C-alpha cells in the first residue's frame, strides 16, 4: 500500500512539474501574454500537488514561490515582502490557545451539559450538540474541534450501546460533527486560515473589516446553515428514541481550567475590542494570551504541547500563499477568467449571480482539500468580478470564505471528515444524501444574507 502511494505521489509530482515546465517552454510563443501562460502552468502544478497531496501543502507552496523569480513572475525582494508573517504569527498563537482549551475539561463540561438529561429527546440533543460544535469551531480550528467532539461523541455512543450499522441517531450525530465543524469555521476570523487571508486582504485594500463585523455576519449565517443541515439530517434519517440519561461524569473545573477559561475570555474580549480600538491588534492579543498560558506560575501550556499542537504545515502555507496570489494576479490571467465568468452569469440579477458563484465555489471546494487553497485560487478572480459587476468586493470575498468552510461534500478530500468517518457510523453516500440538498438551500439563501448584513453595517 505504501509503495503504491509512493509511486502515485511520484507520478503526480512529475505531472505537476511537466505542466509548469511545458507552459514555461511555450510562453515565448505567446509574446506579451507569455507571463499569463507561465501563471497557468503554475496554477496547474499547484492544483495537481494540492489535490494529490504528493508533497505537504506548505512545501508545495514554498516550492511554487521559489519558482516565481526563476520564471520571471516576481522579484526575489517582492517575494519576501509579500510573505504574510502577521497571519502566520496569528495562527501559531491561536493554535496554542486552542491546545490549552482542548487539554482542559472545558469541552467535556460542554458535552456533559448537552447529553445529560436529553436522552428521551434525540432531536433536541442532536440540535444542541450540532450547534455547540458549530459555535466552538468558530474560535478553535475545525480540525481540532472535529477531533475533540468525535472523541467525546464516540465515547457517549459506545456507552449507549448503539449499533454503528442500525442507529440513525448515531449516524446523524457523527455526521453532524465534521459538517458543523466546517460550517462554524466562518463564524469569526479565527475560525479558519482562509478567513485570515480574506481579512488581511480586505483591510489592506481599504474595506475595513473588523473582528466584530465579521462575527456579526458570520454568526447568524453559520447558525442558519447548521440548522438547515441538521433539519435535513433529522428529516432524512429520523433518529430513534433513546433510553439514556447521560454518559459523562466530569469533575469540577480545576484551578488551571479556570485560568484557561479566564485567558480565553480576555483574548475574545481583546479581539472584539480591536474592532473599535485601532491600537489593539488581534495578532498581538493572541500572542499575549499565549504568553499568559505559558507563565511559570500556572504553566497550563508547555512549549512541547504548543509545538506539537501547532499545524506548522499551515503556518508556512499561510505565510507564502499571498505571495503566490499576488504574482498570478499581476500577470492579468485572472482578469480574463473573471471576464469569461461574467459573460456566463447575468450581472443584472443579484440572486442568480450570487447563486451561480456559490455553486461554482462549492464545486471547487469539493475537490480542493483546504480552505486556504480555495481562497488562493479564487481571490484574484473575485476581485476582478467585483470590478466588472460593480458589486462590493467584500461581499464576494466573504461568500468565498463561507463556502471554503462550508461546502464539504467528499469525505476523502477533507481531513475533518476522515476523523469522524473512521469511527464507522456513516458512509460517503450518507454525506451526499444530506449535503447536496443542504448546499443547494444554502446557495440560495446565505449569499443574500451575507450581502444584506454587509450592506447594512
Short mmCIF file of N, CA, C and O in Angstrom, two decimals, residues 119-223:
data_model
loop_
_atom_site.label_atom_id
_atom_site.label_comp_id
_atom_site.label_asym_id
_atom_site.label_seq_id
_atom_site.Cartn_x
_atom_site.Cartn_y
_atom_site.Cartn_z
N UNK A 119 -31.76 12.30 26.80
CA UNK A 119 -31.84 11.02 26.11
C UNK A 119 -33.20 10.73 25.51
O UNK A 119 -33.30 10.06 24.49
N UNK A 120 -34.27 11.22 26.14
CA UNK A 120 -35.61 10.96 25.63
C UNK A 120 -36.01 11.94 24.53
O UNK A 120 -37.09 11.87 23.99
N UNK A 121 -35.14 12.89 24.23
CA UNK A 121 -35.42 13.88 23.20
C UNK A 121 -34.26 13.91 22.21
O UNK A 121 -33.47 14.85 22.20
N UNK A 122 -34.14 12.89 21.37
CA UNK A 122 -32.96 12.77 20.49
C UNK A 122 -32.81 13.94 19.53
O UNK A 122 -31.69 14.37 19.24
N UNK A 123 -33.92 14.49 19.03
CA UNK A 123 -33.82 15.60 18.08
C UNK A 123 -33.29 16.84 18.77
O UNK A 123 -32.43 17.56 18.23
N UNK A 124 -33.76 17.08 20.01
CA UNK A 124 -33.25 18.21 20.78
C UNK A 124 -31.76 18.05 21.04
O UNK A 124 -30.96 18.99 20.90
N UNK A 125 -31.36 16.83 21.39
CA UNK A 125 -29.95 16.56 21.66
C UNK A 125 -29.10 16.80 20.41
O UNK A 125 -28.03 17.42 20.48
N UNK A 126 -29.58 16.33 19.27
CA UNK A 126 -28.83 16.49 18.01
C UNK A 126 -28.63 17.96 17.68
O UNK A 126 -27.53 18.40 17.32
N UNK A 127 -29.70 18.75 17.83
CA UNK A 127 -29.59 20.18 17.53
C UNK A 127 -28.67 20.88 18.52
O UNK A 127 -27.85 21.72 18.13
N UNK A 128 -28.79 20.57 19.79
CA UNK A 128 -27.92 21.19 20.81
C UNK A 128 -26.46 20.84 20.56
O UNK A 128 -25.58 21.71 20.61
N UNK A 129 -26.21 19.57 20.27
CA UNK A 129 -24.85 19.11 20.05
C UNK A 129 -24.27 19.75 18.78
O UNK A 129 -23.14 20.26 18.77
N UNK A 130 -25.04 19.73 17.70
CA UNK A 130 -24.57 20.29 16.43
C UNK A 130 -24.28 21.78 16.53
O UNK A 130 -23.27 22.27 16.01
N UNK A 131 -25.16 22.52 17.21
CA UNK A 131 -24.95 23.97 17.36
C UNK A 131 -23.77 24.27 18.28
O UNK A 131 -23.03 25.23 18.06
N UNK A 132 -23.56 23.42 19.30
CA UNK A 132 -22.40 23.59 20.18
C UNK A 132 -21.10 23.40 19.39
O UNK A 132 -20.14 24.17 19.55
N UNK A 133 -21.06 22.38 18.53
CA UNK A 133 -19.89 22.14 17.69
C UNK A 133 -19.67 23.34 16.75
O UNK A 133 -18.54 23.79 16.55
N UNK A 134 -20.75 23.85 16.19
CA UNK A 134 -20.67 24.99 15.27
C UNK A 134 -20.04 26.21 15.93
O UNK A 134 -19.11 26.82 15.40
N UNK A 135 -20.55 26.57 17.11
CA UNK A 135 -20.04 27.75 17.82
C UNK A 135 -18.60 27.54 18.27
O UNK A 135 -17.75 28.43 18.15
N UNK A 136 -18.31 26.36 18.79
CA UNK A 136 -16.95 26.05 19.26
C UNK A 136 -15.95 26.17 18.12
O UNK A 136 -14.84 26.71 18.28
N UNK A 137 -16.34 25.70 16.93
CA UNK A 137 -15.46 25.73 15.77
C UNK A 137 -15.20 27.14 15.27
O UNK A 137 -14.25 27.37 14.53
N UNK A 138 -16.03 28.10 15.68
CA UNK A 138 -15.83 29.47 15.27
C UNK A 138 -14.58 30.09 15.86
O UNK A 138 -14.08 31.10 15.34
N UNK A 139 -14.06 29.50 16.93
CA UNK A 139 -12.93 30.10 17.63
C UNK A 139 -11.77 29.11 17.85
O UNK A 139 -10.71 29.49 18.32
N UNK A 140 -12.02 27.85 17.54
CA UNK A 140 -10.98 26.81 17.58
C UNK A 140 -10.99 26.16 16.20
O UNK A 140 -12.03 26.04 15.58
N UNK A 141 -9.83 25.76 15.70
CA UNK A 141 -9.75 25.23 14.34
C UNK A 141 -10.74 24.08 14.12
O UNK A 141 -11.04 23.31 15.04
N UNK A 142 -11.23 23.99 12.89
CA UNK A 142 -12.20 22.94 12.55
C UNK A 142 -11.63 21.55 12.81
O UNK A 142 -12.34 20.65 13.27
N UNK A 143 -10.35 21.37 12.50
CA UNK A 143 -9.72 20.07 12.69
C UNK A 143 -9.67 19.69 14.17
O UNK A 143 -10.00 18.57 14.56
N UNK A 144 -9.27 20.66 15.02
CA UNK A 144 -9.21 20.40 16.46
C UNK A 144 -10.61 20.16 17.02
O UNK A 144 -10.82 19.27 17.85
N UNK A 145 -11.57 20.96 16.57
CA UNK A 145 -12.96 20.81 17.03
C UNK A 145 -13.49 19.43 16.68
O UNK A 145 -14.09 18.74 17.51
N UNK A 146 -13.28 19.03 15.42
CA UNK A 146 -13.79 17.74 14.97
C UNK A 146 -13.12 16.58 15.73
O UNK A 146 -13.80 15.64 16.14
N UNK A 147 -11.83 16.68 15.94
CA UNK A 147 -11.11 15.63 16.68
C UNK A 147 -11.65 15.50 18.10
O UNK A 147 -11.92 14.38 18.58
N UNK A 148 -11.81 16.62 18.76
CA UNK A 148 -12.27 16.62 20.15
C UNK A 148 -13.69 16.07 20.29
O UNK A 148 -13.94 15.15 21.07
N UNK A 149 -14.62 16.62 19.51
CA UNK A 149 -16.02 16.22 19.66
C UNK A 149 -16.28 14.82 19.11
O UNK A 149 -17.21 14.15 19.55
N UNK A 150 -15.47 14.37 18.16
CA UNK A 150 -15.59 12.99 17.70
C UNK A 150 -15.24 12.03 18.83
O UNK A 150 -15.92 11.02 19.06
N UNK A 151 -14.17 12.35 19.55
CA UNK A 151 -13.75 11.53 20.69
C UNK A 151 -14.84 11.49 21.76
O UNK A 151 -15.17 10.42 22.29
N UNK A 152 -15.39 12.65 22.08
CA UNK A 152 -16.43 12.73 23.11
C UNK A 152 -17.69 11.99 22.69
O UNK A 152 -18.28 11.24 23.47
N UNK A 153 -18.12 12.21 21.44
CA UNK A 153 -19.36 11.58 20.96
C UNK A 153 -19.19 10.07 20.85
O UNK A 153 -20.11 9.31 21.17
N UNK A 154 -18.03 9.62 20.38
CA UNK A 154 -17.80 8.17 20.25
C UNK A 154 -17.90 7.49 21.61
O UNK A 154 -18.49 6.40 21.73
N UNK A 155 -17.37 8.15 22.65
CA UNK A 155 -17.46 7.58 24.00
C UNK A 155 -18.91 7.52 24.45
O UNK A 155 -19.36 6.52 25.03
N UNK A 156 -19.67 8.57 24.20
CA UNK A 156 -21.08 8.61 24.60
C UNK A 156 -21.89 7.55 23.87
O UNK A 156 -22.71 6.84 24.47
N UNK A 157 -21.67 7.40 22.55
CA UNK A 157 -22.43 6.44 21.76
C UNK A 157 -22.10 5.00 22.16
O UNK A 157 -22.98 4.13 22.13
N UNK A 158 -20.85 4.75 22.52
CA UNK A 158 -20.48 3.41 23.00
C UNK A 158 -21.17 3.10 24.32
O UNK A 158 -21.64 1.98 24.54
N UNK A 159 -21.25 4.09 25.21
CA UNK A 159 -21.94 3.89 26.49
C UNK A 159 -23.43 3.64 26.28
O UNK A 159 -24.06 2.93 27.07
N UNK A 160 -23.98 4.20 25.21
CA UNK A 160 -25.40 3.99 24.91
C UNK A 160 -25.64 2.67 24.20
O UNK A 160 -26.79 2.28 23.99
N UNK A 161 -24.50 1.99 23.80
CA UNK A 161 -24.59 0.69 23.12
C UNK A 161 -25.42 0.77 21.83
O UNK A 161 -26.28 -0.06 21.57
N UNK A 162 -25.15 1.80 21.03
CA UNK A 162 -25.87 2.00 19.77
C UNK A 162 -25.13 1.31 18.62
O UNK A 162 -23.90 1.39 18.53
N UNK A 163 -25.87 0.66 17.75
CA UNK A 163 -25.28 -0.06 16.62
C UNK A 163 -24.75 0.93 15.57
O UNK A 163 -25.44 1.87 15.18
N UNK A 164 -23.56 0.68 15.09
CA UNK A 164 -22.98 1.55 14.06
C UNK A 164 -23.73 1.41 12.74
O UNK A 164 -23.76 2.33 11.93
N UNK A 165 -24.31 0.23 12.50
CA UNK A 165 -25.00 -0.01 11.23
C UNK A 165 -26.47 0.38 11.27
O UNK A 165 -27.03 0.80 10.27
N UNK A 166 -27.10 0.27 12.45
CA UNK A 166 -28.56 0.42 12.51
C UNK A 166 -29.04 1.71 13.15
O UNK A 166 -30.18 2.12 12.92
N UNK A 167 -28.24 2.36 13.95
CA UNK A 167 -28.71 3.54 14.68
C UNK A 167 -28.63 4.80 13.83
O UNK A 167 -27.55 5.29 13.50
N UNK A 168 -29.79 5.35 13.49
CA UNK A 168 -29.83 6.61 12.75
C UNK A 168 -29.42 7.78 13.64
O UNK A 168 -28.87 8.77 13.15
N UNK A 169 -29.69 7.66 14.93
CA UNK A 169 -29.28 8.72 15.86
C UNK A 169 -27.75 8.85 15.85
O UNK A 169 -27.20 9.94 15.73
N UNK A 170 -27.07 7.72 15.97
CA UNK A 170 -25.61 7.72 15.97
C UNK A 170 -25.06 8.24 14.64
O UNK A 170 -24.09 9.00 14.61
N UNK A 171 -25.71 7.85 13.55
CA UNK A 171 -25.28 8.30 12.22
C UNK A 171 -25.34 9.82 12.11
O UNK A 171 -24.39 10.47 11.66
N UNK A 172 -26.47 10.39 12.55
CA UNK A 172 -26.66 11.84 12.44
C UNK A 172 -25.67 12.59 13.34
O UNK A 172 -25.09 13.60 12.94
N UNK A 173 -25.46 12.08 14.55
CA UNK A 173 -24.54 12.74 15.48
C UNK A 173 -23.13 12.77 14.91
O UNK A 173 -22.47 13.81 14.87
N UNK A 174 -22.65 11.62 14.43
CA UNK A 174 -21.28 11.55 13.92
C UNK A 174 -21.11 12.31 12.61
O UNK A 174 -20.05 12.87 12.33
N UNK A 175 -22.17 12.35 11.81
CA UNK A 175 -22.12 13.11 10.55
C UNK A 175 -22.16 14.61 10.82
O UNK A 175 -21.53 15.41 10.11
N UNK A 176 -22.88 15.00 11.87
CA UNK A 176 -23.01 16.43 12.18
C UNK A 176 -21.70 17.04 12.69
O UNK A 176 -21.49 18.24 12.54
N UNK A 177 -20.83 16.22 13.26
CA UNK A 177 -19.59 16.77 13.84
C UNK A 177 -18.69 17.41 12.78
O UNK A 177 -18.34 18.58 12.89
N UNK A 178 -18.30 16.69 11.71
CA UNK A 178 -17.45 17.34 10.70
C UNK A 178 -18.17 18.44 9.94
O UNK A 178 -17.57 19.47 9.60
N UNK A 179 -19.47 18.23 9.64
CA UNK A 179 -20.21 19.24 8.90
C UNK A 179 -20.31 20.54 9.71
O UNK A 179 -20.01 21.63 9.21
N UNK A 180 -20.70 20.43 10.96
CA UNK A 180 -20.85 21.62 11.81
C UNK A 180 -19.50 22.22 12.15
O UNK A 180 -19.38 23.44 12.33
N UNK A 181 -18.45 21.39 12.24
CA UNK A 181 -17.10 21.92 12.44
C UNK A 181 -16.69 22.79 11.26
O UNK A 181 -16.08 23.85 11.43
N UNK A 182 -17.02 22.33 10.06
CA UNK A 182 -16.72 23.11 8.87
C UNK A 182 -17.53 24.38 8.79
O UNK A 182 -17.00 25.47 8.56
N UNK A 183 -18.84 24.27 9.01
CA UNK A 183 -19.73 25.43 8.96
C UNK A 183 -19.29 26.50 9.95
O UNK A 183 -19.20 27.68 9.62
N UNK A 184 -19.00 26.07 11.18
CA UNK A 184 -18.64 27.03 12.23
C UNK A 184 -17.35 27.78 11.96
O UNK A 184 -17.10 28.83 12.55
N UNK A 185 -16.54 27.27 11.04
CA UNK A 185 -15.29 27.94 10.71
C UNK A 185 -15.46 29.34 10.16
O UNK A 185 -14.51 30.13 10.16
N UNK A 186 -16.67 29.68 9.70
CA UNK A 186 -16.90 31.01 9.13
C UNK A 186 -17.34 32.03 10.18
O UNK A 186 -17.41 33.23 9.89
N UNK A 187 -17.61 31.60 11.40
CA UNK A 187 -18.16 32.50 12.42
C UNK A 187 -17.26 33.69 12.69
O UNK A 187 -17.73 34.83 12.80
N UNK A 188 -15.96 33.45 12.82
CA UNK A 188 -15.04 34.54 13.17
C UNK A 188 -13.78 34.44 12.32
O UNK A 188 -13.52 33.39 11.70
N UNK A 189 -12.97 35.49 12.28
CA UNK A 189 -11.70 35.43 11.54
C UNK A 189 -10.78 34.32 12.04
O UNK A 189 -9.93 33.84 11.30
N UNK A 190 -10.94 33.93 13.31
CA UNK A 190 -10.09 32.89 13.88
C UNK A 190 -10.56 31.49 13.51
O UNK A 190 -9.89 30.50 13.82
N UNK A 191 -11.70 31.37 12.84
CA UNK A 191 -12.28 30.06 12.56
C UNK A 191 -11.48 29.20 11.60
O UNK A 191 -11.29 28.02 11.82
N UNK A 192 -11.03 29.80 10.49
CA UNK A 192 -10.20 29.07 9.52
C UNK A 192 -9.09 29.99 9.02
O UNK A 192 -9.23 31.21 9.02
N UNK A 193 -7.99 29.41 8.55
CA UNK A 193 -6.92 30.22 7.98
C UNK A 193 -7.38 31.05 6.78
O UNK A 193 -6.88 32.15 6.54
N UNK A 194 -8.33 30.51 6.01
CA UNK A 194 -8.83 31.24 4.84
C UNK A 194 -9.46 32.57 5.26
O UNK A 194 -9.34 33.58 4.56
N UNK A 195 -10.13 32.58 6.40
CA UNK A 195 -10.73 33.82 6.90
C UNK A 195 -9.66 34.89 7.13
O UNK A 195 -9.87 36.07 6.82
N UNK A 196 -8.54 34.49 7.69
CA UNK A 196 -7.45 35.43 7.95
C UNK A 196 -6.89 35.99 6.65
O UNK A 196 -6.55 37.17 6.56
N UNK A 197 -6.83 35.15 5.64
CA UNK A 197 -6.34 35.58 4.34
C UNK A 197 -7.27 36.64 3.76
O UNK A 197 -6.83 37.68 3.26
N UNK A 198 -8.57 36.39 3.84
CA UNK A 198 -9.57 37.35 3.34
C UNK A 198 -9.55 38.63 4.18
O UNK A 198 -9.59 39.74 3.64
N UNK A 199 -9.50 38.47 5.50
CA UNK A 199 -9.49 39.64 6.40
C UNK A 199 -8.28 40.53 6.11
O UNK A 199 -8.42 41.77 6.02
N UNK A 200 -7.12 39.93 5.96
CA UNK A 200 -5.90 40.69 5.70
C UNK A 200 -6.01 41.44 4.37
O UNK A 200 -5.66 42.62 4.28
N UNK A 201 -6.51 40.76 3.34
CA UNK A 201 -6.64 41.41 2.04
C UNK A 201 -7.63 42.57 2.09
O UNK A 201 -7.36 43.65 1.55
N UNK A 202 -8.76 42.36 2.76
CA UNK A 202 -9.78 43.41 2.84
C UNK A 202 -9.24 44.66 3.55
O UNK A 202 -9.43 45.79 3.09
N UNK A 203 -8.56 44.45 4.66
CA UNK A 203 -8.04 45.60 5.41
C UNK A 203 -6.88 46.27 4.69
O UNK A 203 -6.69 47.49 4.81
N UNK A 204 -6.11 45.53 3.93
CA UNK A 204 -5.02 46.12 3.15
C UNK A 204 -5.52 46.90 1.94
O UNK A 204 -4.77 47.68 1.34
N UNK A 205 -6.79 46.66 1.58
CA UNK A 205 -7.36 47.33 0.41
C UNK A 205 -8.52 48.26 0.76
O UNK A 205 -9.40 48.52 -0.06
N UNK A 206 -8.52 48.72 2.01
CA UNK A 206 -9.46 49.77 2.41
C UNK A 206 -10.89 49.35 2.65
O UNK A 206 -11.79 50.20 2.70
N UNK A 207 -11.15 48.06 2.82
CA UNK A 207 -12.53 47.61 3.05
C UNK A 207 -12.91 47.58 4.53
O UNK A 207 -14.07 47.33 4.87
N UNK A 208 -11.95 47.79 5.42
CA UNK A 208 -12.20 47.98 6.85
C UNK A 208 -13.10 46.89 7.45
O UNK A 208 -14.19 47.17 7.96
N UNK A 209 -12.64 45.66 7.39
CA UNK A 209 -13.36 44.55 8.01
C UNK A 209 -12.79 44.31 9.40
O UNK A 209 -11.62 43.98 9.55
N UNK A 210 -13.62 44.49 10.43
CA UNK A 210 -13.18 44.29 11.80
C UNK A 210 -13.60 42.91 12.30
O UNK A 210 -14.42 42.23 11.68
N UNK A 211 -13.04 42.52 13.43
CA UNK A 211 -13.38 41.23 14.04
C UNK A 211 -14.87 41.18 14.37
O UNK A 211 -15.56 40.20 14.08
N UNK A 212 -15.38 42.25 14.98
CA UNK A 212 -16.79 42.28 15.38
C UNK A 212 -17.72 42.25 14.17
O UNK A 212 -18.76 41.58 14.18
N UNK A 213 -17.35 42.98 13.11
CA UNK A 213 -18.20 42.99 11.91
C UNK A 213 -18.24 41.61 11.28
O UNK A 213 -19.30 41.15 10.83
N UNK A 214 -17.08 40.95 11.23
CA UNK A 214 -17.06 39.59 10.66
C UNK A 214 -17.99 38.68 11.48
O UNK A 214 -18.78 37.93 10.90
N UNK A 215 -17.89 38.74 12.80
CA UNK A 215 -18.72 37.89 13.65
C UNK A 215 -20.20 38.23 13.49
O UNK A 215 -21.05 37.33 13.54
N UNK A 216 -20.52 39.51 13.31
CA UNK A 216 -21.92 39.92 13.12
C UNK A 216 -22.50 39.32 11.85
O UNK A 216 -23.70 39.04 11.76
N UNK A 217 -21.65 39.10 10.86
CA UNK A 217 -22.08 38.45 9.62
C UNK A 217 -22.02 36.93 9.77
O UNK A 217 -22.96 36.21 9.42
N UNK A 218 -20.90 36.45 10.30
CA UNK A 218 -20.67 35.01 10.34
C UNK A 218 -21.58 34.24 11.28
O UNK A 218 -22.03 33.14 10.95
N UNK A 219 -21.88 34.82 12.45
CA UNK A 219 -22.66 34.06 13.43
C UNK A 219 -24.05 33.70 12.93
O UNK A 219 -24.42 32.51 12.94
N UNK A 220 -24.88 34.67 12.48
CA UNK A 220 -26.22 34.28 12.01
C UNK A 220 -26.18 33.38 10.78
O UNK A 220 -27.02 32.47 10.64
N UNK A 221 -25.21 33.63 9.89
CA UNK A 221 -25.11 32.80 8.68
C UNK A 221 -24.77 31.36 9.04
O UNK A 221 -25.36 30.41 8.51
N UNK A 222 -23.85 31.17 9.99
CA UNK A 222 -23.44 29.81 10.37
C UNK A 222 -24.52 29.09 11.17
O UNK A 222 -24.72 27.88 10.99
N UNK A 223 -25.19 29.82 12.05
CA UNK A 223 -26.29 29.19 12.80
C UNK A 223 -27.39 28.75 11.86
O UNK A 223 -27.92 27.63 11.96
#
